[in-house]
C-alpha cells in the first residue's frame, strides 16, 4: 500500500523540447532553452522533482531524488550516463531509476561454481529522473530534463522502506563497535540488541539488519580458511587420542579442503541415552571467526537442566550439508533418533529431517519465532504491540485446536493484520509451533517460556567460546564440562531442598521418593489441582470436570488390571507428567501409588551414568554403584526432614568425601567409572 503523499506524486514530466519516448533505453535528448526552464526556488518546498530544477552537481541531484524516493516508498540507483569525464564535453547526462527498473539478466551457467538463484526484485518499472549538464556564463550546473514517477509495483510504507538496501547503512562508528563485539565472541543477535540499547531505539529500528552485520564481518575476515581447517582437524585428532570416547566426523570437498565437521563428547552420548527423547537443534547462529553456520544439539535432563548433545560446523546451510550433519549425529548416538526435534523455520532443515529422521516429530522452537517479533510487528502495531503479544501467548497455550483457530481469526480482525505476510506465514505453519497441535507429542517441557530462556542462555555460553576455529572444539569441551559441574551442583541443591508434601496422599509421598525435585514439583501441582475436580464414571471411562463447571471436561480411560490410564488432554504424552484429571481417577479408584510406567526413568532420581551401566554391563561393581545410588537417595530424603538432620548429614558427608579422595583409584575402577563420576 502506498501513502497518500506518494499517491499524489504519481506524475510524469518531460522537457517540452525533448519530444522522445520515456523509455529508459533513450540515449539522447534535445537541450531545453533557458526561456522554457522553470527555475528552482532553492527552498524546502521543492519536494517533487520538476523539469528545469537546478543542482550544482549530479551527486546533489542524486541525493535529492533519493530523499524523494524514500518518502514515496521506493529507492533509486544510478542507471546510465552519456559522455565521460575528461573526454570532449565530459559527462553530459545521467539517468537515475527506480530500484525495480529493468529486468534480471540471465547468467551463463557455470558448472564449477554453484548458483545462488536469488529471486530478483526487478520488474521493468519505468520511473526515472534524467539530468543534463548546462553551462551558462561559464558556470556548469545540472538540470532536470526528464521525470516520471509512475510505478508498476506497490510502493512501501515508511516503516518498510527503511529495509531497502539503499537505506541500510553502517556508519564508521558502528563498524568499529561491531568489530569490537566480534572479538569478544558474542553472537550477531546479541550485537544488535546491545546497539539498540546503546542508541535507545526500538528492536528492529537500527539503520541496518543482521544480514548487513554478517556481510560486514565476512568482509573483514582475515583468517586463512585452509590453515584454520587443518588446525581444527589436528585439534580433533588430539582430543580423540586423549579421550577415545570423543566422537567426530568430517567431509572434504574435491579440493581436499574441510567442508563440514560434527562432534560430540562422551558425557553427551551418555546423557543422550536417557534424555535424547526430545532435542533442540539450533542452527540460527554462526561462528563469527569464519562466518560458518553453527548447529548445536541440546536437551533437558531429569533435573530440568539443559544438557549438550553435539555440535556441527557447515560450510553451507543447504540440504546436502544438513542431511550429512543429521546422519553424523545419529551415528554418534548409535542410530537412535529422538522422538521429537525442535528447530528454527528452515525449509532445507525440514526436508533433511524428513529424510534422515522420518519417525521423528519435527516442530518449530517458539523462542526462535518470538525473537523475530520486534522486527516483524513492532513498527506495524506501534503501541498495541505488547497487547498483541499477550494475546498471541494466550492462543499459543490453548488446548483446543478449534479454540485456537477461532481466536486467531479474532486476533487478525482485532489488530487489522489481514494482509500481513508474517501473520499469514505463522498461520500456515501453525501445526508446527502452536501447542494445540503438538500436545500428543513429548517435548520435555522445552516449549515453555522458562525452558526456552534457559536453553537459549545455555547455547549462548558456547557461542562465547568463539576465538580461532582450531580452538573452538576444545573451548566447547570446557564449556560442557563447566555446565556438567554446574548441573551436578544444581542437582545437589535440589536434592537438599526440604520437600514439602501438600496433600498427604500416599501417591504424593511415593512420587516424592522416586522423582527428582524438579519433576516432583510439576506432579505435585497436578495433585493439588486434582482435588478441585469431580469424577463421573461413564460406560467407556470417566468424565472429569472442574467443580465450578456444568459442561465440558476431559475424558479419562483407565484399565486397572493393566495399569494403563490416559486422558484426552494429552499432558502425559506432552510432558511425561500425569495430569490432574488422570490423578483424580487414580485417587477415586483407591490407587495409592502411581503406576511405574507413569514415572518415566527420564524424570527419576537416577544419574545417566548409573542408567548407562545398568543397561549395558551388569556386574558386581555396577550393582554396588546402584546400591550406593539408592543409599544416597535415602540419605537425602531422610536428611531433608529437619534442619538438625541436614546439618549432621552435611558434616558427615563432607568428612566421608575427603577420606574417599585420599584413597588411590585402581586402573579397573577408571575403566568402570565415567569421567563425570571421577569429578564428583
XYZ file of C-alpha atoms in Angstrom:
680
model
C 0.000 0.000 0.000
C 1.289 3.472 -0.781
C 0.905 6.575 1.342
C -1.470 9.424 0.375
C 1.533 11.681 -0.243
C 3.075 9.111 -2.560
C -0.240 8.755 -4.420
C -0.269 12.472 -5.114
C 3.250 12.248 -6.534
C 2.438 9.793 -9.331
C 3.243 12.262 -12.079
C 5.163 12.302 -15.355
C 7.115 15.326 -16.559
C 9.326 15.719 -19.595
C 11.085 18.676 -21.098
C 8.856 20.045 -23.968
C 11.953 20.366 -26.138
C 12.801 16.691 -25.607
C 9.965 15.037 -27.532
C 11.047 11.439 -27.151
C 9.750 8.299 -25.509
C 10.084 7.924 -21.761
C 11.781 4.594 -22.369
C 14.917 4.143 -20.294
C 16.671 2.966 -23.424
C 16.537 6.505 -24.865
C 20.137 7.624 -25.429
C 19.823 11.258 -26.478
C 17.876 14.419 -25.716
C 17.427 17.891 -27.098
C 18.625 20.604 -24.754
C 15.902 22.883 -23.433
C 16.034 26.633 -23.938
C 16.571 28.957 -20.957
C 13.179 30.557 -21.537
C 11.400 27.248 -21.031
C 13.260 26.441 -17.817
C 11.395 26.728 -14.517
C 13.999 27.848 -12.000
C 14.262 26.120 -8.632
C 13.423 28.379 -5.729
C 16.091 26.521 -3.673
C 13.699 26.169 -0.765
C 12.466 23.236 1.292
C 9.218 23.404 -0.696
C 10.979 21.670 -3.614
C 9.912 18.182 -2.542
C 8.915 16.884 -6.025
C 11.365 16.947 -8.960
C 10.306 19.128 -11.916
C 11.638 19.971 -15.362
C 14.295 22.667 -15.152
C 15.128 22.097 -11.488
C 18.772 23.028 -10.943
C 21.557 21.343 -8.950
C 25.214 22.352 -8.576
C 26.419 18.723 -9.051
C 24.992 15.437 -10.253
C 25.617 13.990 -6.756
C 23.377 16.698 -5.275
C 20.657 15.713 -7.770
C 21.041 12.074 -6.798
C 20.719 12.862 -3.068
C 17.582 14.955 -3.707
C 15.934 12.227 -5.805
C 16.921 9.589 -3.236
C 15.219 11.515 -0.424
C 12.124 11.973 -2.598
C 12.084 8.224 -3.342
C 12.366 7.344 0.319
C 9.326 9.486 1.154
C 7.368 7.840 -1.666
C 8.248 4.251 -0.747
C 10.988 3.139 -3.156
C 14.733 3.530 -3.668
C 16.815 4.509 -6.694
C 20.038 3.552 -8.400
C 22.338 5.185 -10.964
C 21.450 3.774 -14.369
C 23.094 5.249 -17.470
C 25.376 8.117 -18.407
C 26.284 9.992 -21.579
C 29.773 11.326 -22.074
C 32.823 10.713 -19.935
C 34.790 12.909 -17.557
C 37.955 14.191 -19.236
C 36.823 13.332 -22.758
C 35.347 16.020 -25.073
C 32.483 17.820 -23.308
C 32.837 15.403 -20.422
C 29.847 13.839 -18.651
C 26.717 15.463 -20.082
C 23.716 13.398 -18.946
C 22.757 10.983 -16.154
C 19.757 8.734 -15.529
C 18.544 7.722 -12.068
C 15.945 4.948 -11.996
C 13.694 3.081 -9.564
C 15.443 0.143 -7.879
C 12.951 -2.170 -9.629
C 13.690 -0.849 -13.128
C 14.902 -3.193 -15.852
C 14.842 -6.985 -15.897
C 17.153 -9.576 -14.436
C 19.954 -10.530 -16.832
C 20.284 -14.264 -17.430
C 23.586 -15.513 -16.043
C 25.628 -18.013 -18.006
C 25.653 -21.416 -16.311
C 28.926 -22.300 -14.624
C 29.231 -25.935 -13.606
C 32.260 -25.309 -11.389
C 30.592 -22.504 -9.409
C 27.329 -23.066 -7.503
C 24.464 -20.737 -8.458
C 22.526 -18.985 -5.686
C 19.414 -18.450 -7.800
C 18.243 -15.453 -5.771
C 14.893 -14.003 -6.729
C 15.258 -10.562 -8.342
C 13.107 -7.568 -7.380
C 13.353 -6.050 -10.863
C 10.048 -5.832 -12.715
C 10.647 -3.344 -15.550
C 9.490 -0.247 -13.644
C 9.721 2.923 -15.810
C 10.026 5.546 -13.030
C 13.130 7.695 -13.545
C 14.757 11.137 -13.357
C 17.102 12.432 -16.081
C 19.517 15.313 -15.554
C 21.644 17.155 -18.145
C 24.669 19.422 -17.716
C 24.169 23.028 -18.828
C 26.907 25.672 -18.988
C 25.774 29.300 -18.737
C 28.160 32.188 -18.171
C 30.946 29.691 -17.572
C 29.331 28.056 -14.537
C 28.183 24.459 -15.221
C 25.094 23.139 -13.475
C 22.748 20.171 -13.758
C 19.059 20.489 -14.682
C 16.211 18.010 -14.622
C 15.238 17.272 -18.229
C 13.020 14.253 -17.693
C 10.982 12.854 -14.824
C 8.419 10.020 -14.498
C 7.024 8.763 -11.216
C 4.628 6.084 -12.415
C 5.448 2.669 -10.900
C 4.163 -0.755 -11.961
C 4.536 -2.153 -8.424
C 3.317 -1.317 -4.921
C 5.192 1.379 -3.020
C 6.298 0.651 0.513
C 5.087 2.219 3.739
C 7.629 4.366 5.697
C 8.182 1.566 8.240
C 9.026 -0.834 5.393
C 11.031 1.321 3.005
C 13.856 1.654 5.523
C 14.694 -2.028 4.990
C 15.600 -1.470 1.327
C 19.367 -1.943 0.807
C 19.816 1.664 -0.371
C 18.715 2.996 3.023
C 20.559 0.466 5.189
C 23.919 1.896 6.205
C 26.503 1.084 8.858
C 28.432 4.160 9.964
C 32.187 4.000 10.645
C 31.483 4.321 14.362
C 29.049 1.396 14.243
C 31.534 -0.663 12.231
C 34.142 -0.165 14.949
C 31.657 -1.251 17.624
C 30.642 -4.342 15.642
C 34.266 -5.423 15.150
C 34.937 -4.892 18.843
C 31.876 -7.021 19.722
C 33.063 -9.724 17.291
C 36.383 -10.005 19.111
C 34.532 -10.733 22.367
C 32.795 -13.683 20.682
C 29.171 -12.592 21.132
C 26.589 -13.513 18.510
C 25.240 -11.130 15.860
C 21.816 -11.186 17.562
C 23.437 -10.026 20.810
C 25.319 -7.286 18.946
C 22.029 -5.993 17.520
C 20.337 -5.964 20.945
C 23.290 -4.130 22.546
C 23.371 -1.469 19.833
C 19.608 -0.960 20.090
C 20.055 -0.332 23.816
C 23.017 1.992 23.238
C 21.122 4.038 20.667
C 17.829 3.901 22.635
C 15.875 2.601 19.638
C 13.090 0.030 19.495
C 14.002 -3.512 18.388
C 14.151 -3.636 14.604
C 14.800 0.126 14.159
C 18.560 0.177 13.613
C 19.576 1.515 10.166
C 20.970 -1.930 9.290
C 19.982 -5.585 9.664
C 21.606 -8.759 10.989
C 22.423 -9.722 7.406
C 24.315 -6.431 6.931
C 26.361 -7.148 10.065
C 27.181 -10.676 8.867
C 28.280 -9.291 5.495
C 30.479 -6.724 7.260
C 32.139 -9.403 9.400
C 32.672 -11.523 6.312
C 34.399 -8.623 4.534
C 36.784 -8.124 7.464
C 37.697 -11.764 7.736
C 41.476 -12.062 7.679
C 41.936 -15.700 8.693
C 43.093 -18.282 6.166
C 40.268 -20.868 5.994
C 42.608 -23.625 4.819
C 45.072 -23.126 7.702
C 42.189 -22.945 10.180
C 40.656 -26.171 8.855
C 43.945 -28.066 9.121
C 44.386 -26.860 12.712
C 40.798 -27.818 13.561
C 41.198 -31.399 12.329
C 44.525 -31.692 14.144
C 42.830 -30.497 17.337
C 40.046 -33.091 16.981
C 42.553 -35.893 16.458
C 44.498 -34.774 19.539
C 41.318 -34.828 21.650
C 40.475 -38.289 20.262
C 43.915 -39.593 21.310
C 43.378 -38.335 24.858
C 39.727 -39.477 25.044
C 38.822 -42.456 22.796
C 35.127 -41.808 23.554
C 35.270 -38.405 21.845
C 33.454 -38.679 18.506
C 33.842 -36.587 15.377
C 33.093 -36.840 11.660
C 34.039 -34.546 8.777
C 33.866 -34.225 4.988
C 36.346 -32.741 2.497
C 35.483 -31.051 -0.793
C 37.020 -32.078 -4.161
C 39.963 -29.745 -3.405
C 40.653 -31.638 -0.162
C 39.507 -28.724 1.992
C 37.333 -29.087 5.091
C 33.647 -28.791 4.180
C 31.661 -29.958 7.233
C 32.510 -31.254 10.696
C 30.444 -32.556 13.644
C 31.478 -33.775 17.080
C 30.194 -34.990 20.459
C 31.725 -35.828 23.835
C 31.497 -38.986 25.943
C 29.338 -37.298 28.584
C 26.996 -36.022 25.834
C 26.488 -39.514 24.387
C 25.729 -40.864 27.885
C 23.217 -38.063 28.535
C 21.522 -38.723 25.188
C 20.864 -42.361 26.195
C 18.248 -41.163 28.700
C 17.424 -37.576 27.741
C 17.620 -37.783 23.947
C 13.860 -38.268 23.593
C 13.360 -34.529 22.937
C 16.083 -32.482 21.215
C 16.585 -28.876 20.132
C 18.735 -28.426 17.012
C 19.609 -24.718 16.895
C 21.093 -23.616 13.561
C 20.411 -19.882 13.919
C 23.982 -18.946 14.886
C 27.254 -18.620 13.010
C 30.862 -18.963 14.079
C 31.962 -15.332 13.845
C 35.616 -16.184 13.212
C 34.832 -17.696 9.795
C 31.166 -16.817 9.352
C 30.287 -20.530 9.260
C 26.788 -21.814 10.096
C 26.860 -23.467 13.530
C 24.426 -26.161 14.685
C 24.050 -27.179 18.342
C 22.031 -30.150 19.670
C 20.754 -29.737 23.243
C 18.144 -31.293 25.526
C 16.906 -31.244 29.138
C 17.899 -33.687 31.895
C 15.817 -35.117 34.769
C 16.514 -32.053 36.928
C 15.250 -29.647 34.249
C 18.798 -28.531 33.415
C 19.878 -28.108 29.756
C 22.391 -30.695 28.536
C 24.676 -30.638 25.500
C 24.482 -33.433 22.892
C 26.624 -32.318 19.969
C 27.832 -29.607 17.612
C 28.374 -29.129 13.864
C 30.030 -26.545 11.614
C 28.940 -26.372 7.979
C 30.344 -24.503 5.012
C 26.859 -24.020 3.547
C 23.451 -24.361 5.195
C 21.910 -26.410 2.375
C 20.000 -29.700 2.163
C 23.098 -31.818 1.488
C 25.095 -30.389 4.410
C 22.192 -30.544 6.883
C 21.406 -34.150 5.884
C 25.054 -35.024 6.446
C 25.006 -33.354 9.890
C 21.907 -35.307 10.974
C 23.458 -38.585 9.770
C 26.644 -37.833 11.698
C 24.659 -37.039 14.848
C 22.688 -40.294 14.611
C 25.988 -42.110 14.146
C 27.304 -40.641 17.396
C 24.129 -41.793 19.171
C 24.194 -45.417 17.880
C 21.488 -44.699 15.312
C 18.864 -43.746 17.927
C 16.705 -40.828 16.656
C 14.864 -38.510 19.078
C 11.090 -38.732 19.458
C 10.790 -35.012 18.772
C 13.113 -32.335 17.418
C 12.679 -28.561 17.696
C 14.322 -26.254 15.139
C 14.096 -22.843 13.520
C 11.978 -22.361 10.403
C 14.236 -23.643 7.618
C 12.958 -25.441 4.520
C 16.256 -27.272 3.896
C 16.339 -28.470 7.503
C 12.701 -29.568 7.308
C 13.490 -31.710 4.246
C 16.664 -33.102 5.831
C 14.795 -34.200 8.982
C 12.073 -35.840 6.892
C 14.780 -37.784 5.034
C 17.085 -38.750 7.910
C 14.627 -38.940 10.844
C 11.303 -39.944 9.257
C 9.838 -41.252 12.551
C 10.754 -38.082 14.496
C 8.143 -35.372 15.098
C 9.522 -32.064 13.790
C 8.294 -28.825 15.398
C 9.435 -25.194 15.469
C 11.065 -23.613 18.533
C 8.732 -20.947 19.842
C 11.565 -18.732 21.115
C 13.203 -18.744 17.676
C 9.918 -17.397 16.317
C 9.220 -14.892 19.095
C 12.711 -13.351 18.845
C 11.737 -12.095 15.358
C 8.522 -10.422 16.538
C 10.018 -6.971 17.251
C 11.288 -6.591 13.681
C 8.083 -8.100 12.256
C 5.392 -6.356 14.280
C 6.774 -3.542 16.458
C 6.602 -0.887 13.739
C 3.333 -2.262 12.324
C 1.434 -2.380 15.631
C 3.078 0.518 17.464
C 1.602 0.990 20.963
C -0.567 -2.141 20.570
C 2.445 -4.440 20.112
C 2.563 -5.650 23.747
C -1.210 -6.167 23.774
C -0.912 -8.259 20.597
C 1.967 -10.318 22.024
C -0.008 -11.131 25.197
C -2.922 -12.367 23.080
C -0.530 -14.410 20.928
C 0.840 -16.213 24.004
C -2.700 -16.918 25.243
C -3.594 -18.578 21.945
C -0.278 -20.428 21.850
C -1.004 -22.136 25.191
C -4.584 -23.213 24.439
C -5.542 -26.913 24.453
C -8.264 -26.960 21.795
C -7.457 -26.638 18.089
C -10.920 -25.196 17.478
C -10.440 -22.524 20.164
C -7.049 -21.646 18.687
C -8.334 -21.165 15.144
C -11.331 -19.092 16.273
C -9.063 -16.997 18.498
C -6.560 -16.484 15.684
C -9.315 -15.167 13.431
C -10.340 -12.693 16.147
C -6.681 -11.684 16.640
C -6.263 -10.879 12.940
C -9.511 -8.890 12.864
C -8.843 -7.010 16.093
C -5.376 -5.825 15.059
C -6.078 -5.360 11.327
C -3.444 -7.842 10.160
C -5.345 -9.388 7.232
C -2.653 -8.557 4.679
C 0.406 -9.046 6.908
C 2.619 -11.709 5.345
C 4.210 -12.741 8.672
C 0.784 -13.416 10.185
C -0.206 -15.420 7.110
C 3.014 -17.420 7.306
C 2.587 -18.122 11.034
C -0.928 -19.416 10.484
C 0.184 -21.598 7.568
C 2.810 -23.182 9.857
C 0.568 -23.379 12.956
C 0.677 -27.206 13.166
C 4.445 -26.961 13.721
C 4.547 -24.416 16.574
C 1.124 -23.931 18.239
C 0.684 -26.189 21.293
C -2.908 -27.280 20.497
C -1.446 -29.217 17.545
C 1.560 -30.639 19.443
C 0.178 -31.900 22.765
C 0.180 -35.566 21.752
C 3.996 -35.469 21.334
C 6.684 -35.423 24.045
C 8.765 -32.232 24.362
C 10.147 -32.499 27.928
C 8.769 -29.051 28.753
C 11.061 -27.308 26.246
C 8.132 -25.405 24.732
C 7.587 -23.325 27.892
C 8.943 -19.794 28.129
C 11.130 -20.610 31.157
C 12.836 -23.564 29.487
C 13.189 -21.620 26.248
C 15.162 -18.876 28.005
C 17.287 -21.416 29.914
C 18.210 -23.326 26.757
C 18.927 -20.132 24.823
C 21.184 -18.926 27.646
C 22.870 -22.341 27.657
C 23.605 -22.081 23.913
C 24.980 -18.547 24.284
C 27.704 -19.933 26.536
C 29.092 -21.982 23.660
C 28.940 -19.017 21.330
C 31.030 -17.017 23.784
C 33.810 -19.582 23.215
C 34.408 -18.196 19.721
C 38.020 -17.241 19.006
C 40.038 -19.167 16.452
C 38.310 -22.069 14.767
C 41.003 -24.568 15.805
C 40.375 -23.798 19.491
C 36.591 -23.880 19.273
C 36.122 -27.642 19.807
C 38.351 -27.564 22.880
C 36.628 -24.472 24.276
C 33.199 -26.032 23.813
C 34.524 -29.049 25.760
C 35.485 -26.696 28.597
C 32.027 -25.083 28.454
C 30.344 -28.525 28.501
C 32.481 -29.610 31.474
C 31.602 -26.374 33.286
C 27.892 -26.925 32.611
C 28.156 -30.558 33.753
C 29.679 -29.413 37.048
C 27.067 -26.663 37.402
C 24.334 -29.242 36.721
C 25.749 -31.534 39.417
C 25.726 -28.627 41.888
C 22.164 -27.738 40.927
C 21.204 -31.395 41.335
C 22.708 -31.463 44.817
C 20.929 -28.220 45.753
C 17.601 -29.637 44.563
C 18.139 -32.862 46.484
C 18.972 -30.948 49.664
C 15.720 -28.997 49.491
C 13.246 -29.900 52.205
C 10.397 -31.346 50.145
C 7.035 -30.208 51.496
C 4.107 -32.590 50.982
C 0.886 -30.657 50.354
C -1.873 -33.258 50.034
C -0.880 -36.024 52.457
C -1.891 -38.558 49.801
C 0.167 -41.781 49.580
C 0.624 -41.133 45.863
C 2.373 -37.864 46.696
C 4.894 -39.350 49.158
C 5.568 -42.238 46.772
C 6.243 -39.864 43.863
C 8.488 -37.697 46.057
C 10.737 -40.687 46.760
C 11.050 -41.616 43.067
C 11.059 -38.399 41.042
C 13.632 -35.611 41.050
C 12.552 -32.477 42.938
C 12.092 -30.712 39.577
C 9.753 -33.388 38.192
C 8.006 -33.905 41.532
C 7.144 -30.190 41.767
C 5.354 -30.482 38.406
C 3.444 -33.584 39.507
C 2.613 -32.033 42.884
C 0.935 -29.092 41.120
C -1.348 -31.581 39.377
C -2.056 -33.497 42.608
C -3.185 -30.281 44.290
C -5.403 -29.397 41.308
C -6.937 -32.893 41.244
C -8.876 -32.156 44.451
C -10.813 -29.447 42.566
C -12.272 -31.878 40.018
C -15.360 -34.068 40.092
C -15.257 -37.588 38.628
C -18.179 -39.172 36.765
C -17.966 -42.793 35.640
C -19.198 -43.363 32.082
C -19.647 -46.506 30.005
C -16.289 -46.075 28.280
C -14.276 -44.343 31.007
C -14.515 -41.281 33.254
C -15.592 -37.687 32.690
C -13.511 -35.285 34.802
C -14.874 -31.787 35.222
C -13.887 -28.818 37.393
C -16.293 -28.487 40.323
C -17.356 -24.994 39.159
C -18.293 -26.154 35.644
C -21.547 -27.710 34.488
C -20.369 -28.595 30.987
C -17.256 -29.803 29.227
C -14.491 -31.727 30.908
C -11.846 -34.303 29.976
C -12.304 -37.977 29.119
C -10.053 -40.357 31.087
C -9.649 -44.039 30.168
C -8.363 -46.411 32.873
C -7.617 -50.143 32.742
C -6.715 -51.022 36.371
C -5.750 -54.630 35.597
C -3.053 -53.484 33.168
C -2.158 -50.251 34.971
C -2.969 -48.147 31.882
C -4.504 -44.677 32.098
C -4.842 -41.904 29.513
C -6.524 -38.505 29.303
C -7.885 -36.512 26.386
C -5.737 -33.511 27.423
C -2.572 -35.485 26.464
C -0.477 -33.901 29.212
C 1.421 -37.099 29.998
C 2.266 -37.632 26.326
C 3.385 -33.983 26.118
C 5.413 -33.611 29.324
C 5.850 -37.051 30.924
C 3.890 -35.846 33.974
C 0.396 -37.171 34.731
C -2.390 -34.583 34.602
C -4.811 -33.709 37.410
C -7.625 -35.483 35.529
C -5.821 -38.843 35.480
C -4.676 -38.400 39.099
C -8.288 -37.724 40.120
C -9.365 -41.053 38.601
C -6.498 -42.926 40.283
C -7.486 -41.411 43.628
C -11.148 -42.331 43.053
C -10.081 -45.919 42.309
C -8.202 -46.223 45.615
C -4.828 -46.283 43.890
C -2.107 -45.426 46.427
C 0.893 -45.493 44.120
C 1.336 -44.096 40.632
C 1.958 -46.980 38.196
C 5.657 -47.307 37.289
C 5.083 -46.603 33.613
C 3.830 -43.110 34.548
C 7.019 -42.329 36.485
C 9.405 -42.261 33.492
C 13.097 -43.034 34.049
C 13.973 -39.689 32.437
C 12.318 -37.888 35.403
C 13.597 -40.175 38.197
C 16.315 -39.656 40.807
C 18.959 -41.564 38.870
C 22.103 -40.390 37.105
C 22.818 -41.006 33.449
C 25.900 -42.979 34.397
C 24.032 -45.395 36.662
C 21.413 -45.958 33.964
C 24.086 -46.494 31.330
C 25.804 -49.143 33.469
C 22.517 -50.846 34.308
C 21.572 -51.035 30.638
C 24.873 -52.277 29.213
C 27.144 -54.000 31.720
C 25.525 -55.670 34.740
C 28.298 -56.686 37.144
C 29.148 -56.774 40.818
C 30.782 -53.368 40.519
C 27.700 -51.961 38.782
C 25.360 -53.426 41.396
C 27.402 -51.788 44.149
C 27.159 -48.419 42.340
C 23.405 -48.934 42.111
C 23.222 -49.770 45.814
C 25.259 -46.663 46.670
C 22.959 -44.561 44.488
C 19.957 -45.889 46.415
C 21.646 -45.191 49.743
C 22.454 -41.619 48.704
C 18.828 -41.103 47.658
C 17.634 -42.368 51.058
C 20.217 -40.192 52.816
C 18.909 -37.064 51.069
C 15.253 -37.952 51.749
C 15.853 -38.584 55.457
C 18.199 -35.621 55.939
C 15.755 -33.158 54.410
C 13.168 -33.791 57.150
C 14.738 -31.389 59.639
C 17.467 -28.765 59.929
C 19.318 -30.834 62.546
C 19.365 -33.903 60.301
C 20.533 -31.823 57.341
C 23.388 -30.233 59.339
C 24.523 -33.643 60.579
C 24.380 -35.210 57.115
C 26.300 -32.322 55.510
C 29.046 -32.542 58.137
C 29.412 -36.324 57.886
C 29.267 -36.488 54.086
C 31.926 -33.770 53.776
C 34.193 -35.787 56.074
C 33.469 -39.011 54.160
C 34.178 -37.448 50.735
C 37.526 -36.056 51.951
C 38.535 -39.541 53.220
C 37.477 -41.216 49.947
C 39.588 -38.793 47.902
C 42.673 -39.839 49.880
C 42.396 -43.411 48.564
C 44.098 -44.365 45.294
C 41.987 -45.166 42.195
C 42.654 -48.556 40.563
C 43.020 -48.924 36.796
C 39.968 -51.217 36.807
C 37.977 -48.564 38.606
C 38.977 -45.991 35.984
C 37.583 -48.235 33.274
C 34.281 -48.762 35.054
C 33.661 -45.235 36.317
C 32.696 -42.471 33.913
C 34.673 -39.201 33.677
C 31.947 -37.229 35.458
C 31.927 -39.721 38.352
C 35.646 -39.050 38.741
C 34.913 -35.311 39.020
C 32.486 -35.745 41.896
